[in-house]
mmCIF file of C-alpha atoms in Angstrom:
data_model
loop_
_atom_site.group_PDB
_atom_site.id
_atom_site.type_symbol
_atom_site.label_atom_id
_atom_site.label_comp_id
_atom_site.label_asym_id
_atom_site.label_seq_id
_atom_site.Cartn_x
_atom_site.Cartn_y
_atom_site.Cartn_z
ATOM 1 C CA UNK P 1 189.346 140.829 276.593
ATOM 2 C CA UNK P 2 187.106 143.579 278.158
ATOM 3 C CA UNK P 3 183.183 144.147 276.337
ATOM 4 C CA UNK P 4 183.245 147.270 274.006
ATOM 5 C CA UNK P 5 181.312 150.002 276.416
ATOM 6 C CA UNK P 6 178.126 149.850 274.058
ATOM 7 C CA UNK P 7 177.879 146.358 275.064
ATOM 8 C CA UNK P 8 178.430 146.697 278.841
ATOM 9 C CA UNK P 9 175.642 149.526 278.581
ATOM 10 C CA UNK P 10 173.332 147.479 276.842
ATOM 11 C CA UNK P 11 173.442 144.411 279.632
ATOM 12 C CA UNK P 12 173.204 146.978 282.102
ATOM 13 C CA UNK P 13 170.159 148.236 280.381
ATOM 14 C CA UNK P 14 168.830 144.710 280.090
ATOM 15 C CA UNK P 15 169.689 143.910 283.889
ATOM 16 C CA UNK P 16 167.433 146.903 284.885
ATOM 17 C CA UNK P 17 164.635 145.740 283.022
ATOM 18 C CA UNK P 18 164.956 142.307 283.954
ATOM 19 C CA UNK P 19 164.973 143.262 287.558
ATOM 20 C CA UNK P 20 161.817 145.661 286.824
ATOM 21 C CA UNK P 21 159.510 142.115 285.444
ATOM 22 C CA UNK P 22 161.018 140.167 287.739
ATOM 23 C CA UNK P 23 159.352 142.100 290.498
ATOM 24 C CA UNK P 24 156.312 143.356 288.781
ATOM 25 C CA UNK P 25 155.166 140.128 286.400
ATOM 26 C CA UNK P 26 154.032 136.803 287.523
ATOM 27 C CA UNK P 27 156.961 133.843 288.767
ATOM 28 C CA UNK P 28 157.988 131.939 286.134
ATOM 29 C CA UNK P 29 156.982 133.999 282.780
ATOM 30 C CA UNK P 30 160.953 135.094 282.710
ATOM 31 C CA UNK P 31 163.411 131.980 282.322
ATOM 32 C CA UNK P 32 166.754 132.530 284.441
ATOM 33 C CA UNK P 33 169.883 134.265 282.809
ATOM 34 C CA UNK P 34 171.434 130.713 282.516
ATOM 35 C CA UNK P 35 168.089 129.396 280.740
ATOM 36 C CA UNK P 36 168.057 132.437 278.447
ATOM 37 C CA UNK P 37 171.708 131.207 277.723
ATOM 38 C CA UNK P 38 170.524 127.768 276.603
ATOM 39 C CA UNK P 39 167.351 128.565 275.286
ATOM 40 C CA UNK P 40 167.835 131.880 273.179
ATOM 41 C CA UNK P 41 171.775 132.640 273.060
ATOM 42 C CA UNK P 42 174.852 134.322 274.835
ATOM 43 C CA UNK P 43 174.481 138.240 273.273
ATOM 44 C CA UNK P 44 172.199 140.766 274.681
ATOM 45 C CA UNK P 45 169.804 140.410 272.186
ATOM 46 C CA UNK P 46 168.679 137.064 273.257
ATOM 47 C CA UNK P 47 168.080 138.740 276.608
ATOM 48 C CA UNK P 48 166.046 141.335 274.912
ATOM 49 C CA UNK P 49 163.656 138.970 273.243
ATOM 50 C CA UNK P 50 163.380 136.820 276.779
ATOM 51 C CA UNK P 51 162.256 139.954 278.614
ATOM 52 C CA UNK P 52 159.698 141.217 275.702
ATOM 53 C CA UNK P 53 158.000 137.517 274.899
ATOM 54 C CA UNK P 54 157.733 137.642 279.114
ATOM 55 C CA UNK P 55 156.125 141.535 278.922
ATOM 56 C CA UNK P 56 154.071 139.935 275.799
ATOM 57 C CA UNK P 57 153.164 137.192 277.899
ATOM 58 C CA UNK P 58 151.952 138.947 281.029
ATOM 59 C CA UNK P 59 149.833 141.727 278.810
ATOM 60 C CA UNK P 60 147.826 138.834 276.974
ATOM 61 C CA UNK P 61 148.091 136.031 279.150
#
């Protein structure tokens, strides 16, 4: 079974910003797609709050 649209659009969203701090913020402040999958959860707001505590992280650390 094929991803409503509004969900494929919000991972592709979520790719391009993970793409953006992974070339911008320091190694290691964004776990992997398969750690955010263990460590947060499977939907695509679990990849939202990776990628903001790792913009969080790189502002104030």
């Amino acid at each position: 079974m094929e991803a409503p649209e509004t969900i494929q659009n919000a991972w592709a969203g979520l790719k391009l910003v993970r793409m953006a701090i992974e070339q911008t913020c320091p190694a290691g402040v964004l776990p992997s797609e398969e750690a955010v999958l263990l460590l947060y959860g499977p939907e695509p707001v679990h990849e939202g709050e990776a990628l903001a505590k790792a913009i969080i992280e790189t502002v104030t650390g």
